[in-house]
Short mmCIF file of C-alpha atoms and ligand atoms in Angstrom, two decimals:
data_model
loop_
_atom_site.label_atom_id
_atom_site.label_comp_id
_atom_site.label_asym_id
_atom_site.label_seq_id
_atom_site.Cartn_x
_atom_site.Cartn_y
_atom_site.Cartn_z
CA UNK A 264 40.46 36.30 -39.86
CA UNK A 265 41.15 35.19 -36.26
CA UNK A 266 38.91 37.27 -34.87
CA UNK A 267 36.36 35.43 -36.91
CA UNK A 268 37.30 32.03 -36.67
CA UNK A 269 37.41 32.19 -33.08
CA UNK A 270 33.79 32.23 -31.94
CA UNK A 271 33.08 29.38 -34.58
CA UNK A 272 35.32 27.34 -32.56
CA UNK A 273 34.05 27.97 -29.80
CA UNK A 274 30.31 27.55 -30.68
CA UNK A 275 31.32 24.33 -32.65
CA UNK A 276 32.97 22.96 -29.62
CA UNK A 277 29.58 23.62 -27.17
CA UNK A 278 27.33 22.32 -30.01
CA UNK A 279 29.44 18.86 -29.33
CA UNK A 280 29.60 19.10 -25.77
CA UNK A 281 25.66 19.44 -25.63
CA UNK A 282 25.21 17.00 -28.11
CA UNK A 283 27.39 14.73 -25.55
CA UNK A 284 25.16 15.42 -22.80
CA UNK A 285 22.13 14.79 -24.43
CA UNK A 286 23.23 11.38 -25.47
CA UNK A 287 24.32 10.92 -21.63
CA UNK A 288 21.17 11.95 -20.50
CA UNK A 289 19.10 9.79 -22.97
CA UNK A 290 21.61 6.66 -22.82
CA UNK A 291 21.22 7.11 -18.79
CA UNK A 292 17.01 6.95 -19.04
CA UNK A 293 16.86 4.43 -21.58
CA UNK A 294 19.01 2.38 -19.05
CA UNK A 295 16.21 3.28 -16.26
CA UNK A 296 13.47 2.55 -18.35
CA UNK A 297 14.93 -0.64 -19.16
CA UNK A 298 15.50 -1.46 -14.84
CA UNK A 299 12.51 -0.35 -14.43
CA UNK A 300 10.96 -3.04 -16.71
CA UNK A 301 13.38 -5.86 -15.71
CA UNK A 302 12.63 -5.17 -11.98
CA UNK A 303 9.50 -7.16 -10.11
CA UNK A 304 7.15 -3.69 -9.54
CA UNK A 305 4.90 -4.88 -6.57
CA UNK A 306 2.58 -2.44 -4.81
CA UNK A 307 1.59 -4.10 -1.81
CA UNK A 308 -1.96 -2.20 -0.84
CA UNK A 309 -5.02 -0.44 -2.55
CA UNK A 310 -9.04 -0.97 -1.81
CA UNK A 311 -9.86 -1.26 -5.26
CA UNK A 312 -12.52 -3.87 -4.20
CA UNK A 313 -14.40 -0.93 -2.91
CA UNK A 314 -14.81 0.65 -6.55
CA UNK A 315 -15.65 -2.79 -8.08
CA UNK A 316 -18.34 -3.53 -5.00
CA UNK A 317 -19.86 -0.02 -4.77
CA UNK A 318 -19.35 1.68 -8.18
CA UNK A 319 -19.78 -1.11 -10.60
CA UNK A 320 -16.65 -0.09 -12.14
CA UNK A 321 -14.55 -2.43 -14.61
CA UNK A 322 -10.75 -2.49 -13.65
CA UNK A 323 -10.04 -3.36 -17.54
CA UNK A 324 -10.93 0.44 -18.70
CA UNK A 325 -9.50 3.64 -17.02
CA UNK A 326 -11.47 4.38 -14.56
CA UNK A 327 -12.46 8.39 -14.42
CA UNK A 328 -11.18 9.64 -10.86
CA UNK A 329 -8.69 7.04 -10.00
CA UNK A 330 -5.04 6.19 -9.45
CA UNK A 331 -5.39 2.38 -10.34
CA UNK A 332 -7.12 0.12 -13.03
CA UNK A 333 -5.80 -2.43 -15.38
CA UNK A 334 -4.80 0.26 -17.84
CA UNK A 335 -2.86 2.58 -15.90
CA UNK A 336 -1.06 -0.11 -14.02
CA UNK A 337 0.21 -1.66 -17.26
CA UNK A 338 1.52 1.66 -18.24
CA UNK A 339 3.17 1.82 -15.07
CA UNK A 340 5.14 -1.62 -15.25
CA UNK A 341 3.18 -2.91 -12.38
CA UNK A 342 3.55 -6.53 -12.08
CA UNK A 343 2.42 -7.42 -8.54
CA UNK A 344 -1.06 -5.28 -6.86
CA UNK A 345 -1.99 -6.99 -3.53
CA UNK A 346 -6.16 -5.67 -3.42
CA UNK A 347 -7.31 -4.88 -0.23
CA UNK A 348 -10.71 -6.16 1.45
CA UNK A 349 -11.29 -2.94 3.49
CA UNK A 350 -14.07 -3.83 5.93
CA UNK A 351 -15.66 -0.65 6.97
CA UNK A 352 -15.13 -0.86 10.94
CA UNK A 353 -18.98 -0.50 12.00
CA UNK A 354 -19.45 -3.30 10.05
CA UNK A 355 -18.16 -5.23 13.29
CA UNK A 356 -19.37 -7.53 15.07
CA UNK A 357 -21.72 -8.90 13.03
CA UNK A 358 -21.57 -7.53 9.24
CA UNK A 359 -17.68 -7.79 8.66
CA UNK A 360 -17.37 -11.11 7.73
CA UNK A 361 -20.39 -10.54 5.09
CA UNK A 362 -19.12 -7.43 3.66
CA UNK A 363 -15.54 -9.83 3.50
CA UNK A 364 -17.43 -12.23 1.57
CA UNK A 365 -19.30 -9.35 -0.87
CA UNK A 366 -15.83 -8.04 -1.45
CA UNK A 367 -14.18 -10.95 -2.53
CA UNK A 368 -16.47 -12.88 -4.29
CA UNK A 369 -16.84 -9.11 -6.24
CA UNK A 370 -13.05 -9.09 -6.40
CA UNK A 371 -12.85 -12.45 -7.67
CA UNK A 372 -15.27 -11.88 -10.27
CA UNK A 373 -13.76 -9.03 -11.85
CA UNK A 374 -10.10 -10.25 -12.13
CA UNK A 375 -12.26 -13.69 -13.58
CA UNK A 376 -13.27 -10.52 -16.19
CA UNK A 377 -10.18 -9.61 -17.10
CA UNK A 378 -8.28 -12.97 -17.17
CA UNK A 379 -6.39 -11.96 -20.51
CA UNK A 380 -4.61 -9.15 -18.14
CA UNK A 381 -4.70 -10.23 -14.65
CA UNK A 382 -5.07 -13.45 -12.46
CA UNK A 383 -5.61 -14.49 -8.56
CA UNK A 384 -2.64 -15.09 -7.16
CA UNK A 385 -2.42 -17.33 -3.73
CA UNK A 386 1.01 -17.73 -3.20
CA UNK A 387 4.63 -16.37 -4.33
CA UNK A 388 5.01 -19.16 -6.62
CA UNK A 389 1.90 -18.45 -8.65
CA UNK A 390 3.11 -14.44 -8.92
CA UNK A 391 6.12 -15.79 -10.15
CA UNK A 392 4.43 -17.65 -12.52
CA UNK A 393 1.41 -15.36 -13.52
CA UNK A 394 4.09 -12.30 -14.32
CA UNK A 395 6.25 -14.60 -16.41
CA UNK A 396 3.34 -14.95 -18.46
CA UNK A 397 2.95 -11.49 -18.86
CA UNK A 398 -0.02 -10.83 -16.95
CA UNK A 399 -0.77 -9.05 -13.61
CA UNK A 400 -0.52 -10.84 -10.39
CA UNK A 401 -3.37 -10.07 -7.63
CA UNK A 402 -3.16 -11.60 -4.50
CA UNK A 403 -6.12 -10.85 -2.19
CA UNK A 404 -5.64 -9.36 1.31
CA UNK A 405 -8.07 -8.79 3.96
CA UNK A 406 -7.69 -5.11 5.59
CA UNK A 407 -8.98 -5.46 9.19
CA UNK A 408 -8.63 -8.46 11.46
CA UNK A 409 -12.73 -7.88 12.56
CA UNK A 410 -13.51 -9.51 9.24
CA UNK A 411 -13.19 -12.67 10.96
CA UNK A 412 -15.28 -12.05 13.93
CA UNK A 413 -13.01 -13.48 16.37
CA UNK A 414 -13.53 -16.63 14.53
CA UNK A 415 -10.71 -18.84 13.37
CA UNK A 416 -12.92 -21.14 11.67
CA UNK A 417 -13.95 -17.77 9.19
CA UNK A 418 -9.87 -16.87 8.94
CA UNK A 419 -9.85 -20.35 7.20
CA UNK A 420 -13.12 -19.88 5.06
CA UNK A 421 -11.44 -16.59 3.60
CA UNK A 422 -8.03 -18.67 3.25
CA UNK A 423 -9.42 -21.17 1.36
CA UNK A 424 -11.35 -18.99 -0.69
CA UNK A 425 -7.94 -17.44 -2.24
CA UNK A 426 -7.20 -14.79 0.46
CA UNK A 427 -3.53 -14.40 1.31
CA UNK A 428 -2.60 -12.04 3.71
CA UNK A 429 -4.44 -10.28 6.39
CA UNK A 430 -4.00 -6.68 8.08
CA UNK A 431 -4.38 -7.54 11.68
CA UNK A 432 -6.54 -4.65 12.82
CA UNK A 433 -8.14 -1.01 10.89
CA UNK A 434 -8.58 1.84 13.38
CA UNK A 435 -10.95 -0.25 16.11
CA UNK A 436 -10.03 -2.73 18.20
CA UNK A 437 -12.01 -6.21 17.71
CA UNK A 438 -11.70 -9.62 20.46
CA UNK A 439 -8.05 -10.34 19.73
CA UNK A 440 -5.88 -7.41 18.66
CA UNK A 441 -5.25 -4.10 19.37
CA UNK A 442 -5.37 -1.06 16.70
CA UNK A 443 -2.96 1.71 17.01
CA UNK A 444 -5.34 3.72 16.60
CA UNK A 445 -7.27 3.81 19.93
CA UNK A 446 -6.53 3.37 23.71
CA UNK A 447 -4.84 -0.51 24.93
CA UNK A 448 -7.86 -2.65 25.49
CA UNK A 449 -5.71 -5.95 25.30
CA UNK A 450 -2.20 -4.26 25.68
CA UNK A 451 -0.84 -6.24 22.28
CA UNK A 452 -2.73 -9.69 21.23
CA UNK A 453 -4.34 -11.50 23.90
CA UNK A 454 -4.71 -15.55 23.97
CA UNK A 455 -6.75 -15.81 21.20
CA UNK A 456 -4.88 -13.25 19.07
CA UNK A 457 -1.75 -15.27 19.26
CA UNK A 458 -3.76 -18.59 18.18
CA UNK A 459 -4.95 -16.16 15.50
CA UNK A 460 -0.79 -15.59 14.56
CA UNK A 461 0.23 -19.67 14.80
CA UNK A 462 -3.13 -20.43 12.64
CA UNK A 463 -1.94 -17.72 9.75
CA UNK A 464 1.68 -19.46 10.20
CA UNK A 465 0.28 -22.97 9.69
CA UNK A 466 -2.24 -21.95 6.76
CA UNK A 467 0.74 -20.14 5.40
CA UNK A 468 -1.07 -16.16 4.96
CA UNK A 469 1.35 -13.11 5.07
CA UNK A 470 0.67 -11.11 8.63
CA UNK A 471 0.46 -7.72 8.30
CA UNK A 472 1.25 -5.25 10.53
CA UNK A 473 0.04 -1.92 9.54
CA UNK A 474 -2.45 -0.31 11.68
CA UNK A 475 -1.66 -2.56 14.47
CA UNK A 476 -0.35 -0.76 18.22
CA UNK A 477 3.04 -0.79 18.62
CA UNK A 478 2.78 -3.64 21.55
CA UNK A 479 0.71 -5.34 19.15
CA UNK A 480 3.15 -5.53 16.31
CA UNK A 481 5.82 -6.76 19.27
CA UNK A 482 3.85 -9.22 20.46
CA UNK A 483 3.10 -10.66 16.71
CA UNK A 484 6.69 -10.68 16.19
CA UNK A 485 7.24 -12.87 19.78
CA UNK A 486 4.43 -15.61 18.48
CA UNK A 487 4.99 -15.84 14.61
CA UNK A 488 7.51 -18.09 13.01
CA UNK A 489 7.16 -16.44 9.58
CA UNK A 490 8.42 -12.93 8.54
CA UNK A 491 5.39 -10.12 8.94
CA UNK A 492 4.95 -6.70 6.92
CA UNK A 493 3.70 -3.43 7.39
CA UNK A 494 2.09 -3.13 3.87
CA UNK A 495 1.23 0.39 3.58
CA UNK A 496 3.49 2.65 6.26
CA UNK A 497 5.48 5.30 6.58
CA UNK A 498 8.57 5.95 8.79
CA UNK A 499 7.55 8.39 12.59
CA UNK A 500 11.03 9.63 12.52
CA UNK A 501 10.33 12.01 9.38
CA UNK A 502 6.32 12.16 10.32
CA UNK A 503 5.42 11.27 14.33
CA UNK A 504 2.12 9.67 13.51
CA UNK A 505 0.75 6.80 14.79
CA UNK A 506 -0.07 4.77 11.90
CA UNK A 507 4.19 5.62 10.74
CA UNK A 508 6.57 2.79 12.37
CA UNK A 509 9.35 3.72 14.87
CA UNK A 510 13.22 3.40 14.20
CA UNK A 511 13.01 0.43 16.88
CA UNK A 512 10.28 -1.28 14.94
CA UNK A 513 11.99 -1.09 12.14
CA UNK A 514 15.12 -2.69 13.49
CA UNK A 515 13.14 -5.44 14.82
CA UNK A 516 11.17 -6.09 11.54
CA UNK A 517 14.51 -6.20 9.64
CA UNK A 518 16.10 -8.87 12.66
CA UNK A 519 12.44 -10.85 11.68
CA UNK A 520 13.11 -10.80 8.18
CA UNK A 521 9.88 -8.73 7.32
CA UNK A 522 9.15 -5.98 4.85
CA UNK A 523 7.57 -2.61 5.15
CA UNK A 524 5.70 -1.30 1.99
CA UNK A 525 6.68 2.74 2.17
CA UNK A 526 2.79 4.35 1.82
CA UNK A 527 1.79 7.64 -0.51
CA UNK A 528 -0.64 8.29 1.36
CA UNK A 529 -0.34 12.12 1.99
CA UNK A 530 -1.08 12.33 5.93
CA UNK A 531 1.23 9.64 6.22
CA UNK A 532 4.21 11.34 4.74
CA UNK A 533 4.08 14.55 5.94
CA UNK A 534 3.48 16.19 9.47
CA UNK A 535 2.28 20.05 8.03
CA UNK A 536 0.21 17.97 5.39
CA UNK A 537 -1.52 16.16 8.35
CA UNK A 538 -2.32 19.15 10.67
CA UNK A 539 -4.05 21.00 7.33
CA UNK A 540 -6.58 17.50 7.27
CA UNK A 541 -6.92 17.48 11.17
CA UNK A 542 -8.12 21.39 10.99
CA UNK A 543 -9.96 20.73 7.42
CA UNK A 544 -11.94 17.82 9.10
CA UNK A 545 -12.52 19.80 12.46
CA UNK A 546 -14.83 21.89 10.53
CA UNK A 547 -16.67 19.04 8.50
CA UNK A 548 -16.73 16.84 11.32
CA UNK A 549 -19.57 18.52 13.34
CA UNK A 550 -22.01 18.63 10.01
CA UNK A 551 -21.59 14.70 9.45
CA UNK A 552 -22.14 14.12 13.21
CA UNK A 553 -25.80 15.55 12.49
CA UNK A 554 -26.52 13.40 10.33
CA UNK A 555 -28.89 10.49 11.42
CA UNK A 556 -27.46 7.03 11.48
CA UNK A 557 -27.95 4.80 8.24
CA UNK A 558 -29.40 1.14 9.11
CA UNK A 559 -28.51 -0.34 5.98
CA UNK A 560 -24.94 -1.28 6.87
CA UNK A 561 -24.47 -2.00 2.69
CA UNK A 562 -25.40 1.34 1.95
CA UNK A 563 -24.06 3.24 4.37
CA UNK A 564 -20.41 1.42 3.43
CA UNK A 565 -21.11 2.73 -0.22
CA UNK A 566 -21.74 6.46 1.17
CA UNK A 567 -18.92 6.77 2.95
CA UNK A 568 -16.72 5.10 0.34
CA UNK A 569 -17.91 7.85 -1.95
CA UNK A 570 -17.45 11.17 0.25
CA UNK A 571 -13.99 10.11 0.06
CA UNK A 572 -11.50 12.88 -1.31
CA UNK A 573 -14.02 15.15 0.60
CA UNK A 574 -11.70 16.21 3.96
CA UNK A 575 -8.09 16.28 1.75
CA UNK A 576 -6.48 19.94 1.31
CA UNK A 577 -5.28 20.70 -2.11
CA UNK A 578 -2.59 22.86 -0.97
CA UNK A 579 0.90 22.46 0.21
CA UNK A 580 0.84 18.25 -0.82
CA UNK A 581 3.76 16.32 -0.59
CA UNK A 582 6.18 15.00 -3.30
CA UNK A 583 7.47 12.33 -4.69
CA UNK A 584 10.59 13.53 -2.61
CA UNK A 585 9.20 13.40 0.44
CA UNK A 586 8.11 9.72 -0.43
CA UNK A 587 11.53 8.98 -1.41
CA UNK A 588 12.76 10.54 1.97
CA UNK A 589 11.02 7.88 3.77
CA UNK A 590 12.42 5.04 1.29
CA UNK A 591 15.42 6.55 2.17
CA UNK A 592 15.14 6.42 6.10
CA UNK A 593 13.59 2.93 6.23
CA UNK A 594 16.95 1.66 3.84
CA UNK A 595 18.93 3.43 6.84
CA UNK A 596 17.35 1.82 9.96
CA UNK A 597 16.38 -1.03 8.84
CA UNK A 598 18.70 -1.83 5.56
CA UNK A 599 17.64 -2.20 1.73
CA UNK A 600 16.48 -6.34 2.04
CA UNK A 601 13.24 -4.83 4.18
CA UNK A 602 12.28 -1.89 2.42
CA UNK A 603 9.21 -2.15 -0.56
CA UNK A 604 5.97 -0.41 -1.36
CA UNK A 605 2.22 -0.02 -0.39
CA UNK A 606 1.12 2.62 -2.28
CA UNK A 607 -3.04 3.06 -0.74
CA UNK A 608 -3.68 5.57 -3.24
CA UNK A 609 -7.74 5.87 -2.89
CA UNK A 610 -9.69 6.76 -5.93
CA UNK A 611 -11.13 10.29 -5.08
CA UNK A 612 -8.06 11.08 -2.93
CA UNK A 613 -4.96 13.65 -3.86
CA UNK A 614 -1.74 11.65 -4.45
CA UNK A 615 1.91 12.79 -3.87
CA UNK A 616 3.18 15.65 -6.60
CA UNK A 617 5.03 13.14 -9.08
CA UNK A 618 2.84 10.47 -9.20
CA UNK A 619 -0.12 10.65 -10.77
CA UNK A 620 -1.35 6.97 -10.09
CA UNK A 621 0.11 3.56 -10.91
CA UNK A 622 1.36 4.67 -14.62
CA UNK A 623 3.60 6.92 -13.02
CA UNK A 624 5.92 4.12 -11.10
CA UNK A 625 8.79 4.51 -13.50
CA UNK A 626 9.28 8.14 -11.40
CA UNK A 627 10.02 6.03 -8.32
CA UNK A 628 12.33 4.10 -10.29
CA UNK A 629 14.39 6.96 -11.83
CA UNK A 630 14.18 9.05 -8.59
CA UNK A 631 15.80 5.90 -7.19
CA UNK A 632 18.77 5.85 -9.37
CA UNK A 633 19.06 9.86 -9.26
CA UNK A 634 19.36 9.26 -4.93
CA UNK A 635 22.44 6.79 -5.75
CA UNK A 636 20.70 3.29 -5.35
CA UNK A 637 22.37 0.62 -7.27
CA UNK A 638 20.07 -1.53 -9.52
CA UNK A 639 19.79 -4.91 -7.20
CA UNK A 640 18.82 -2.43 -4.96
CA UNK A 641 16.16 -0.62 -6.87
CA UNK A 642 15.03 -4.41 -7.78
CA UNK A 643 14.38 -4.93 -3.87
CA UNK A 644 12.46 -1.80 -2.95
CA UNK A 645 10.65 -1.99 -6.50
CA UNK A 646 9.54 -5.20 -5.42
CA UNK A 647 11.99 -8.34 -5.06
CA UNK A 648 11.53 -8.13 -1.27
CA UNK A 649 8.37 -8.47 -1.11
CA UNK A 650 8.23 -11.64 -3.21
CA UNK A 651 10.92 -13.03 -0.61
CA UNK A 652 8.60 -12.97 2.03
CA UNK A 653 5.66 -13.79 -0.04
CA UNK A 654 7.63 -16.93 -1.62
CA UNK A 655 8.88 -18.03 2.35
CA UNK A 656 5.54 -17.43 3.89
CA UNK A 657 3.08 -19.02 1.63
CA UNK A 658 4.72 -21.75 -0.17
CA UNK A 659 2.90 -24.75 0.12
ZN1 ZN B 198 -5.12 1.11 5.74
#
C-alpha cells in the first residue's frame, strides 16, 4: 500500500508547487502590465512625417510595412511620440526650410485627422494634459539644424508654428554647427550657433543633441541655460560609433540635467551589426552613384525615403537585450534621472529581435523589471524623464 501511496504524494505535492509558480508568474506580469500602463511611455524620435508627406498614408489605420501608427502605438501604451521633421540634407541651402514647412503643415494636418486619438503638443504642460485625457501627445521636432537656413528669424517661424524641439545638425554640416558626422569645419558652434542656443533658451524649444560632434555637443552645453537631450542615441562604450555618446558625455549631460533617449536603431546598437551594413552598402553604393542626379528636390526626397530598408542585413540583428544593455550602461555612467527612449524605428527598416514596433513597448517594460529596476525607476526610463526636461524647458 506504501509503495502505492507514495508516488501520489509526491505527484500531488509538484501539481501544487507548479500551480504556485504559475500564479507567481501570472501575479508577477499582471503587476508589469499594470506599471507598464501607470508609467508615462514617451518615445522621443521617429520620421513618421515622411510616410504622411510622401506616401499619403493615414496614421489612424495600421500602416502595412511599419513600426508606428496610431493603432500600434495604442497597443503599445505609448503616451508621448515626439515626430521628427527629417530634412533630407541636399535639401540645404535653399530647399530645407520648404521641405520644413511641407512636413509640418502635412504633420499638422494629419494629427488635425485624428484628433479623437492624438493632439499637438507644444509644451510639457499640454502632454500632461493631452495624456490625462486619454489621448496621444505629439510634440513636433525638427531633425536637422539646416532647416533653418542659418536664419533665426525661420527658427522662430517653425516655433511659432507648434515646433518644439530641434536636432541641431543630420550628417552635414550647415553655417552654425557642426555634425558628427563629417570633418570640424567650425570646431563646435561658431558665433552664430551659440545665438542659435540662447534664442532656443529664450523661445523655450528642447535642444537636441544627437548627431551633433562631440565639441559641438560641449560647446551647446557651455552656452545653454536649459537641460539638452540626445533623443535617439546609443552608448560608444558597448558600440564605438560616432553617432553613440561617450562615457564623458554622458557624465556631463547628467551634471546638465539632460536626457538621452536610448535608440533601436540596429547600427547603432551593435558593432558586428554595423560592419555587415558598411560591407552590404559597399556593394550597392557604386550602382546608386550611376545614377543621374534628380532636379526635383520633392521627388528625389520621396525616392530616397522609399529605397529605405534597401542596404539593412537580415541576419545576425540585435535584440531587445542588446537594447537593454545600453539602458543599462547609460543608468551606470550617467545614473537613472537621465536615461529615456528614442526609438527611430523607420518604416521599411528591420527593428531589434523583441520588438516588433511601438505595440511591443510592454517588452521593454518587463525586460526592465526582469534586469532588477525598481518601478520609479522603470517610470523614468519609460518616460518620466523626459517630461522633466520637457516640463523645465518649455514652460511658458
Ligand atoms: Zn537621426
Amino acid at each position: 500500500m506504501k509503495k502505492v501511496l507514495f508516488p501520489l504524494v509526491l505527484m500531488i505535492c509538484l501539481l501544487i508547487l507548479a500551480s504556485a509558480i504559475m500564479q507567481a508568474a501570472s501575479s508577477l506580469k499582471n503587476e508589469t502590465e499594470k506599471l507598464h500602463q501607470d508609467a508615462l511611455v514617451w518615445d522621443c524620435h521617429n520620421d513618421l512625417a515622411y510616410r504622411v508627406l510622401y506616401e499619403g498614408l493615414d496614421i489612424g489605420h495600421r500602416l502595412p510595412a511599419g513600426h508606428v501608427d496610431i493603432p500600434r502605438l495604442q497597443e503599445g501604451g505609448v503616451d508621448v511620440q515626439v515626430v521628427a521633421l527629417f530634412i533630407q540634407n541636399f535639401n540645404y541651402p535653399g530647399h530645407a526650410a520648404e521641405q520644413t514647412r511641407l512636413l509640418l503643415e502635412a504633420m499638422k494636418a494629419a494629427i488635425k485627422k485624428n484628433s479623437d486619438t492624438v493632439e499637438l503638443a507644444r509644451t510639457g504642460d499640454d502632454i500632461e494634459r493631452i495624456v490625462k485625457s486619454g489621448k496621444i501627445a505629439m510634440p513636433l521636432a525638427i531633425e536637422g539644424g539646416h532647416a533653418i537656413e542659418d536664419d533665426i528669424a525661420i527658427l522662430r517661424e517653425f516655433h511659432s508654428k507648434g515646433v518644439s524641439s530641434m536636432t541641431l545638425t543630420h550628417n552635414i554640416h550647415h553655417g552654425w554647427a557642426d555634425t558628427a558626422a563629417k570633418k570640424p569645419r567650425w570646431h563646435g558652434l561658431n558665433d552664430l550657433g551659440r545665438e542659435v542656443i540662447r534664442e532656443m533658451n529664450r523661445l523655450g524649444m528642447v535642444i537636441d543633441v544627437s548627431h551633433v560632434s562631440d565639441e559641438t555637443f560641449f560647446d551647446v552645453l557651455e552656452t545653454s541655460e536649459d537641460a539638452v537631450i540626445f533623443s535617439h542615441s546609443g552608448c560608444r562604450a558597448l558600440n564605438e560609433h560616432r553617432r553613440n555618446v561617450s562615457d564623458d558625455m554622458l557624465r556631463a549631460l547628467a551634471k546638465n540635467g539632460g536626457v538621452i533617449g536610448i535608440v533601436f536603431e540596429l547600427n547603432f546598437l551593435s558593432h558586428e551589426y554595423a560592419q555587415a551594413t558598411r560591407e552590404l552598402r559597399a556593394i550597392h553604393r557604386p550602382w546608386f552613384e550611376k545614377l543621374p542626379p534628380i532636379e526635383d528636390l520633392e521627388l528625389r526626397s520621396a525616392i530616397e525615403h522609399l529605397q529605405q530598408g534597401i542596404a539593412w542585413p537580415l541576419e545576425n540583428k540585435p535584440t531587445i537585450e542588446d537594447l537593454l544593455d545600453h539602458i543599462d550602461h547609460a543608468v551606470k555612467i550617467a545614473g537613472v534621472d537621465h536615461v529615456g527612449l528614442g526609438a527611430d524605428m523607420y518604416p521599411r527598416t528591420p527593428s531589434p529581435v523583441g520588438i516588433r514596433g511601438a505595440h511591443d513597448y510592454p517588452n521593454i517594460t518587463n525586460g526592465l523589471k526582469e534586469r532588477g529596476y525598481s518601478d520609479d525607476d522603470v517610470k523614468k526610463i519609460m518616460g518620466g524623464n523626459f517630461l522633466r526636461v520637457w516640463k523645465t524647458v518649455t514652460s511658458e
